[in-house]
Coordinates of C-alpha atoms and ligand atoms in Angstrom, one line a residue:
M1 CA 79.5 -0.2 -15.3
V2 CA 78.5 2.1 -12.0
K3 CA 80.9 1.4 -9.2
V4 CA 79.1 1.4 -5.7
G5 CA 80.7 2.3 -1.9
L6 CA 78.2 1.2 0.8
V7 CA 77.8 2.4 4.1
G8 CA 75.7 0.9 7.1
C9 CA 75.8 -2.8 6.5
G10 CA 72.6 -3.8 7.8
F11 CA 69.0 -4.3 6.8
M12 CA 68.6 -1.9 4.2
G13 CA 72.5 -2.2 3.3
T14 CA 71.4 -5.8 2.9
M15 CA 68.3 -5.1 0.6
H16 CA 70.6 -2.6 -1.6
A17 CA 73.1 -5.1 -2.2
N18 CA 70.7 -7.6 -3.0
V19 CA 69.5 -5.1 -6.0
Y20 CA 73.2 -4.4 -7.1
S21 CA 73.8 -8.2 -7.5
V22 CA 71.3 -8.6 -10.2
L23 CA 71.4 -5.1 -11.6
D24 CA 73.7 -5.3 -14.7
D25 CA 75.1 -1.9 -14.7
A26 CA 76.1 -1.6 -11.2
S27 CA 78.8 -3.6 -9.2
L28 CA 79.4 -3.3 -5.3
V29 CA 82.8 -2.3 -5.0
G30 CA 83.2 -2.2 -1.2
V31 CA 81.7 -1.4 2.0
W32 CA 82.0 0.3 5.5
D33 CA 80.3 -0.1 8.9
E34 CA 81.6 1.0 12.2
K35 CA 81.2 -2.4 13.4
P36 CA 83.7 -4.1 11.3
D37 CA 82.7 -8.1 12.1
R38 CA 79.3 -6.9 10.0
A39 CA 81.1 -5.2 7.3
A40 CA 83.2 -8.5 7.4
S41 CA 80.6 -11.0 7.1
F42 CA 78.4 -8.8 4.6
V43 CA 81.4 -9.3 2.1
E44 CA 81.5 -12.9 2.4
K45 CA 78.0 -12.6 1.1
W46 CA 77.9 -9.8 -1.3
G47 CA 81.6 -9.4 -2.6
G48 CA 83.7 -6.1 -2.6
H49 CA 86.1 -5.4 0.2
V50 CA 85.9 -3.7 3.4
Y51 CA 87.4 -0.3 3.6
A52 CA 89.6 0.6 6.5
S53 CA 87.4 3.9 7.0
Y54 CA 84.8 5.9 5.3
D55 CA 87.1 8.4 4.3
E56 CA 89.5 5.7 2.4
M57 CA 86.0 4.7 0.6
L58 CA 85.5 8.5 -0.2
A59 CA 89.3 8.8 -1.5
D60 CA 88.6 5.8 -3.6
T61 CA 88.7 6.8 -7.5
A62 CA 87.0 3.5 -8.6
I63 CA 83.8 4.6 -6.4
D64 CA 81.4 6.8 -8.6
M65 CA 78.5 6.6 -6.1
V66 CA 78.0 5.9 -2.1
D67 CA 75.0 4.4 -1.0
V68 CA 74.1 5.5 2.7
C69 CA 72.3 2.9 4.7
L70 CA 73.0 4.1 8.3
P71 CA 70.8 5.4 10.9
T72 CA 69.0 8.6 9.8
S73 CA 70.8 10.6 12.4
A74 CA 73.8 9.9 10.3
H75 CA 72.6 10.8 6.9
A76 CA 73.5 14.4 6.6
E77 CA 77.0 14.2 7.8
F78 CA 78.0 11.2 5.4
S79 CA 76.0 12.3 2.3
I80 CA 77.5 15.6 2.5
A81 CA 81.0 14.1 3.0
A82 CA 80.3 11.8 -0.1
C83 CA 79.1 15.1 -2.3
N84 CA 82.4 17.0 -1.3
A85 CA 84.6 14.1 -2.6
G86 CA 82.9 14.3 -5.7
K87 CA 80.7 11.0 -5.3
H88 CA 77.2 10.7 -6.5
V89 CA 74.9 9.9 -3.2
M90 CA 72.3 7.5 -3.1
C91 CA 70.9 8.2 0.9
E92 CA 68.0 6.0 2.5
K93 CA 64.8 7.9 3.9
P94 CA 64.1 10.0 5.9
M95 CA 67.0 12.6 4.2
A96 CA 67.5 13.8 7.5
L97 CA 66.0 14.8 10.7
T98 CA 65.9 18.5 10.6
I99 CA 65.3 20.9 7.7
E100 CA 68.5 22.7 8.3
D101 CA 70.5 19.4 7.5
A102 CA 67.9 18.5 4.8
D103 CA 69.0 22.1 3.6
K104 CA 72.7 21.4 3.7
M105 CA 72.4 18.4 2.0
V106 CA 70.8 19.9 -1.2
A107 CA 73.3 22.7 -1.3
A108 CA 76.0 20.1 -1.0
A109 CA 74.7 18.3 -4.0
K110 CA 74.0 21.8 -5.9
H111 CA 77.5 22.8 -5.1
S112 CA 79.5 19.6 -5.9
G113 CA 77.3 18.8 -9.1
V114 CA 76.9 15.3 -7.9
K115 CA 73.6 13.4 -8.3
M116 CA 72.0 12.7 -5.1
M117 CA 68.6 10.4 -4.9
V118 CA 67.0 10.0 -1.2
G119 CA 65.3 6.4 -1.0
H120 CA 61.4 7.3 -1.4
C121 CA 60.8 4.0 -2.8
I122 CA 57.3 3.9 -2.5
R123 CA 57.5 6.2 -5.6
F124 CA 59.0 3.0 -7.4
W125 CA 56.6 0.7 -5.7
P126 CA 54.7 -1.1 -8.9
E127 CA 51.4 -0.8 -7.0
Y128 CA 51.9 2.7 -6.2
E129 CA 52.9 3.4 -9.6
V130 CA 49.7 2.0 -11.2
L131 CA 48.0 4.6 -8.9
K132 CA 50.1 7.3 -10.3
S133 CA 49.4 6.7 -13.7
L134 CA 45.7 6.1 -13.2
V135 CA 45.4 9.7 -11.5
D136 CA 47.8 11.2 -14.1
G137 CA 45.9 9.5 -16.9
G138 CA 42.5 10.2 -15.8
S139 CA 40.7 7.4 -17.2
M140 CA 38.5 7.0 -14.5
G141 CA 37.8 10.5 -13.7
P142 CA 39.3 12.8 -11.0
L143 CA 40.5 11.4 -7.9
L144 CA 37.7 12.1 -5.0
S145 CA 39.1 10.5 -1.6
L146 CA 42.8 8.5 -1.0
N147 CA 43.7 6.7 1.9
L148 CA 47.2 5.8 2.7
T149 CA 47.9 3.5 5.3
R150 CA 51.2 2.0 6.6
Y151 CA 51.3 0.3 10.4
G152 CA 53.1 -2.6 11.9
A153 CA 55.1 -3.8 14.9
F154 CA 57.9 -1.5 16.0
P155 CA 61.1 -2.4 14.2
A156 CA 62.9 -4.1 17.2
Y157 CA 65.7 -5.7 14.4
T158 CA 67.7 -2.2 14.3
V159 CA 71.6 -2.4 15.3
D160 CA 71.9 -1.2 19.2
Q161 CA 68.3 -0.1 18.8
W162 CA 68.9 2.6 17.3
A163 CA 65.5 3.4 15.7
A164 CA 64.4 3.7 19.7
D165 CA 66.1 6.7 20.3
P166 CA 64.1 9.9 18.9
A167 CA 67.5 11.9 18.5
M168 CA 68.7 9.0 15.6
A169 CA 65.1 8.1 13.9
G170 CA 62.7 11.1 14.8
G171 CA 60.0 8.7 15.9
G172 CA 57.2 7.0 14.0
M173 CA 57.9 9.4 10.8
D174 CA 60.7 6.9 10.1
M175 CA 57.8 5.0 8.3
H176 CA 55.1 7.3 7.8
I177 CA 57.1 9.7 5.8
H178 CA 56.4 7.0 2.9
D179 CA 52.9 8.2 2.9
T180 CA 53.3 11.8 3.4
D181 CA 55.8 11.9 0.5
F182 CA 53.6 9.5 -1.6
A183 CA 50.9 11.9 -1.1
L184 CA 53.1 15.0 -2.0
Y185 CA 54.6 13.4 -5.2
L186 CA 51.2 12.3 -6.5
L187 CA 49.0 15.4 -5.7
G188 CA 51.4 18.2 -4.9
E189 CA 50.8 20.4 -2.0
P190 CA 47.5 20.1 -0.3
K191 CA 45.6 23.7 0.7
S192 CA 45.5 22.7 4.5
M193 CA 46.8 19.4 6.4
V194 CA 45.5 18.3 10.1
A195 CA 47.4 15.7 12.1
H196 CA 46.4 13.9 15.2
G197 CA 48.2 11.2 17.1
N198 CA 49.7 9.8 20.2
R199 CA 53.5 9.2 21.4
D200 CA 55.8 7.1 23.6
A201 CA 59.3 7.3 24.7
R202 CA 60.2 6.3 21.2
G203 CA 58.3 9.6 19.7
V204 CA 55.3 9.7 17.5
G205 CA 53.8 6.3 17.6
H206 CA 50.7 6.6 15.5
F207 CA 49.6 9.3 12.8
F208 CA 46.3 10.2 12.0
T209 CA 46.5 13.0 8.8
T210 CA 44.4 14.9 7.0
M211 CA 45.3 16.5 3.8
D212 CA 42.6 18.6 2.1
Y213 CA 43.0 19.5 -1.5
G214 CA 40.0 20.8 -2.2
S215 CA 38.3 18.3 -4.5
C216 CA 39.9 15.6 -2.7
V217 CA 40.6 14.4 0.3
V218 CA 43.7 12.4 1.7
Q219 CA 43.5 10.7 4.7
L220 CA 47.3 9.0 6.2
E221 CA 47.4 6.6 8.8
G222 CA 50.8 5.5 10.0
G223 CA 52.1 3.7 13.0
W224 CA 55.1 1.8 14.2
N225 CA 53.8 0.9 17.9
L226 CA 51.6 -2.0 17.2
P227 CA 52.8 -5.0 19.7
Q228 CA 55.6 -7.3 18.3
G229 CA 54.2 -10.2 16.2
A230 CA 51.3 -7.9 14.5
P231 CA 51.5 -8.0 10.9
F232 CA 52.8 -5.1 8.7
R233 CA 50.4 -3.6 6.4
M234 CA 50.9 -1.3 3.5
E235 CA 47.5 -0.3 1.8
F236 CA 45.9 2.5 -0.4
R237 CA 42.0 3.2 -1.6
A238 CA 41.8 5.6 -4.1
V239 CA 38.1 6.5 -5.0
F240 CA 37.7 8.3 -8.4
E241 CA 34.8 9.6 -10.0
R242 CA 34.1 6.5 -12.1
G243 CA 36.0 4.0 -10.1
A244 CA 38.5 2.6 -7.6
A245 CA 41.9 1.0 -6.9
I246 CA 42.3 -0.7 -3.7
Y247 CA 45.6 -2.1 -2.8
R248 CA 45.3 -4.4 0.6
D249 CA 46.8 -7.9 1.6
G250 CA 49.4 -7.8 -1.4
E251 CA 46.6 -7.3 -4.4
L252 CA 45.9 -4.6 -6.2
W253 CA 42.0 -4.7 -7.5
I254 CA 41.0 -1.7 -10.1
Y255 CA 37.1 -1.2 -10.5
E256 CA 35.9 0.5 -13.1
E257 CA 32.4 1.8 -13.7
G258 CA 31.1 -0.4 -17.0
K259 CA 33.9 -2.9 -16.6
S260 CA 34.3 -6.3 -14.5
A261 CA 36.6 -5.9 -11.7
H262 CA 40.4 -6.6 -12.2
K263 CA 43.4 -7.8 -10.4
H264 CA 46.4 -5.9 -11.4
E265 CA 49.2 -8.3 -11.8
A266 CA 52.4 -7.1 -10.4
K267 CA 55.2 -6.3 -13.0
Q268 CA 57.7 -9.6 -13.3
M269 CA 61.0 -7.6 -13.1
E270 CA 63.5 -9.7 -15.0
A271 CA 67.5 -9.4 -13.9
S272 CA 70.5 -11.0 -15.5
G273 CA 71.9 -13.9 -13.5
T274 CA 68.8 -15.0 -11.8
T275 CA 65.5 -16.9 -12.9
G276 CA 62.4 -15.9 -11.6
N277 CA 60.3 -13.0 -9.9
L278 CA 62.3 -10.4 -8.4
S279 CA 59.0 -9.0 -6.7
S280 CA 60.2 -9.4 -3.2
L281 CA 62.4 -6.7 -3.7
G282 CA 59.8 -4.8 -4.7
G283 CA 60.5 -0.8 -5.4
Y284 CA 63.9 -1.0 -4.4
Y285 CA 65.1 -2.7 -7.4
N286 CA 62.9 -0.1 -9.5
E287 CA 64.6 2.7 -7.1
L288 CA 68.3 1.6 -7.5
A289 CA 68.1 0.6 -11.1
Y290 CA 66.5 4.3 -12.0
F291 CA 69.3 6.0 -10.3
V292 CA 72.1 3.8 -11.6
S293 CA 70.6 4.8 -14.9
C294 CA 70.7 8.1 -14.4
I295 CA 74.3 8.1 -13.6
A296 CA 75.2 5.9 -16.4
G297 CA 73.4 8.3 -18.7
D298 CA 74.4 11.2 -17.0
K299 CA 70.6 12.5 -16.3
M300 CA 69.5 14.4 -13.0
P301 CA 67.0 11.9 -11.3
E302 CA 63.6 13.9 -12.2
I303 CA 61.4 11.2 -9.9
V304 CA 62.9 11.8 -6.6
T305 CA 64.9 15.1 -6.3
P306 CA 66.5 16.5 -3.3
E307 CA 64.3 19.2 -3.2
S308 CA 61.2 17.5 -3.1
S309 CA 62.9 14.7 -0.2
R310 CA 63.3 18.1 1.6
E311 CA 59.7 19.2 1.4
S312 CA 58.6 15.8 2.2
L313 CA 60.5 16.3 5.5
R314 CA 59.0 19.5 6.0
Y315 CA 55.6 18.3 6.0
V316 CA 56.1 15.4 8.3
L317 CA 57.7 17.4 10.8
E318 CA 54.9 19.5 10.5
E319 CA 52.6 16.5 11.1
V320 CA 54.9 15.9 14.4
R321 CA 54.8 19.2 15.7
Q322 CA 51.2 19.4 15.3
I323 CA 50.6 16.1 17.2
E324 CA 53.2 16.7 19.9
S325 CA 51.4 20.1 20.6
R326 CA 48.2 18.8 20.7
L327 CA 49.4 16.3 23.5
T328 CA 51.0 18.4 25.4
K329 CA 47.6 20.7 25.8
Ligands
NAD1 N1 63.1 2.5 2.2 C1 62.9 1.6 3.3 O1 61.7 0.9 3.0 C2 63.4 1.4 4.7 C3 63.2 0.4 5.6 C4 63.7 0.2 6.8 C5 64.6 1.1 6.9 N2 65.1 2.3 6.0 C6 66.1 3.2 6.7 O2 67.5 2.9 6.2 C7 68.5 3.6 7.1 C8 68.9 2.5 7.8 O3 67.9 1.7 8.2 P1 68.4 0.0 8.8 O4 67.1 -0.5 8.8 O5 69.3 -0.6 7.8 O6 69.2 0.1 10.3 P2 70.1 -1.1 10.9 O7 70.0 -0.7 12.0 O8 69.7 -2.6 10.2 O9 71.7 -1.0 10.2 C9 72.5 0.1 10.0 C10 73.8 0.0 10.2 O10 74.8 1.1 10.2 C11 75.8 0.9 10.9 N3 76.0 1.7 11.7 C12 75.3 2.8 12.4 N4 76.1 3.9 12.6 C13 77.2 3.8 12.1 C14 78.0 4.9 11.8 N5 78.2 6.2 12.4 N6 79.1 4.6 11.1 C15 79.1 3.7 10.3 N7 78.3 2.5 10.1 C16 77.3 2.6 11.0 C17 75.5 -0.5 12.1 O11 76.4 -0.9 12.7 C18 74.4 -1.2 11.0 O12 75.1 -2.2 10.8 C19 67.6 4.2 8.1 O13 67.5 5.7 7.7 C20 66.0 4.1 7.9 O14 65.0 4.8 7.9 C21 64.4 2.4 5.0

């Protein structure tokens, strides 16, 4: 059984606690949050106990792994402290706000020999897993073009509005990094990348990025600056030499030359102690199940490594740099 200490009892902390509650080989031992009332109501719902401090959590020999669900500006400090205490680390994305901090996290994990994984959940999202298998398997020929889209209203729910502070969230890259990361995971480094966009007081609000892979072009659109009430959308459109895969409105359709179109049915995720479909937990379930299984089986995670998370941060920061330099001209 992998014993988890979770820090940050907010939106993602809740999502992760939800998953631990249905994983057979993980249990939530305790939590810490700088707001004691949030931690108290969290354990009432999800179990475990509240630590008096983060240091107390790190000193607890009953904990195997720390799950960092804090504002991004706190990721490096808390993750590095967990590595130094010999705890495995699950850290939400983006890994950090700067490459310097990401490098320190990579080094801390390496030096202490713990397993570290950043929450690039789209790599585990069922429909995006299908896309990866179509690209890797080559059944419809080479990929010619790919659009990755993610947009919605600004996440106004964050505690004390931390996401509105560019020094804590880094602007809209917070959300857009999902697609930057997925493009790099799917296709590796592009030959070149050009980013345009706009910004407001919260940082870059909307990204329009083109990655050139020579025989294939990838377009990414990411925006968190739509008005409140506007719907959240995540979509992709992949065109292959002999087919296409289109994911929109929660449905993945595959069109293969010479065959009739078919809808890919999302995988039912069975979990002990529950009945029914856990698909609302989407890739979060797959992501945490994978990391916990790596710890239980003493295997280094391969689907998301600290180094590849650092690369995704490097690319998204380059997008931000290009957008800001164009806007100031
Ligand atoms: N993977 C995804 O799809 C996804 C989605 C949303 C958010 N995120 C990421 O998850 C992380 C957390 O975001 P959220 O939406 O859960 O935020 P949130 O505001 O809902 O929750 C943050 C929690 O951390 C606590 N906190 C803040 N600073 C603290 C500190 N220094 N010490 C202890 N507790 C502290 C707050 O009191 C709050 O309970 C961010 O990095 C965000 O980018 C990922």
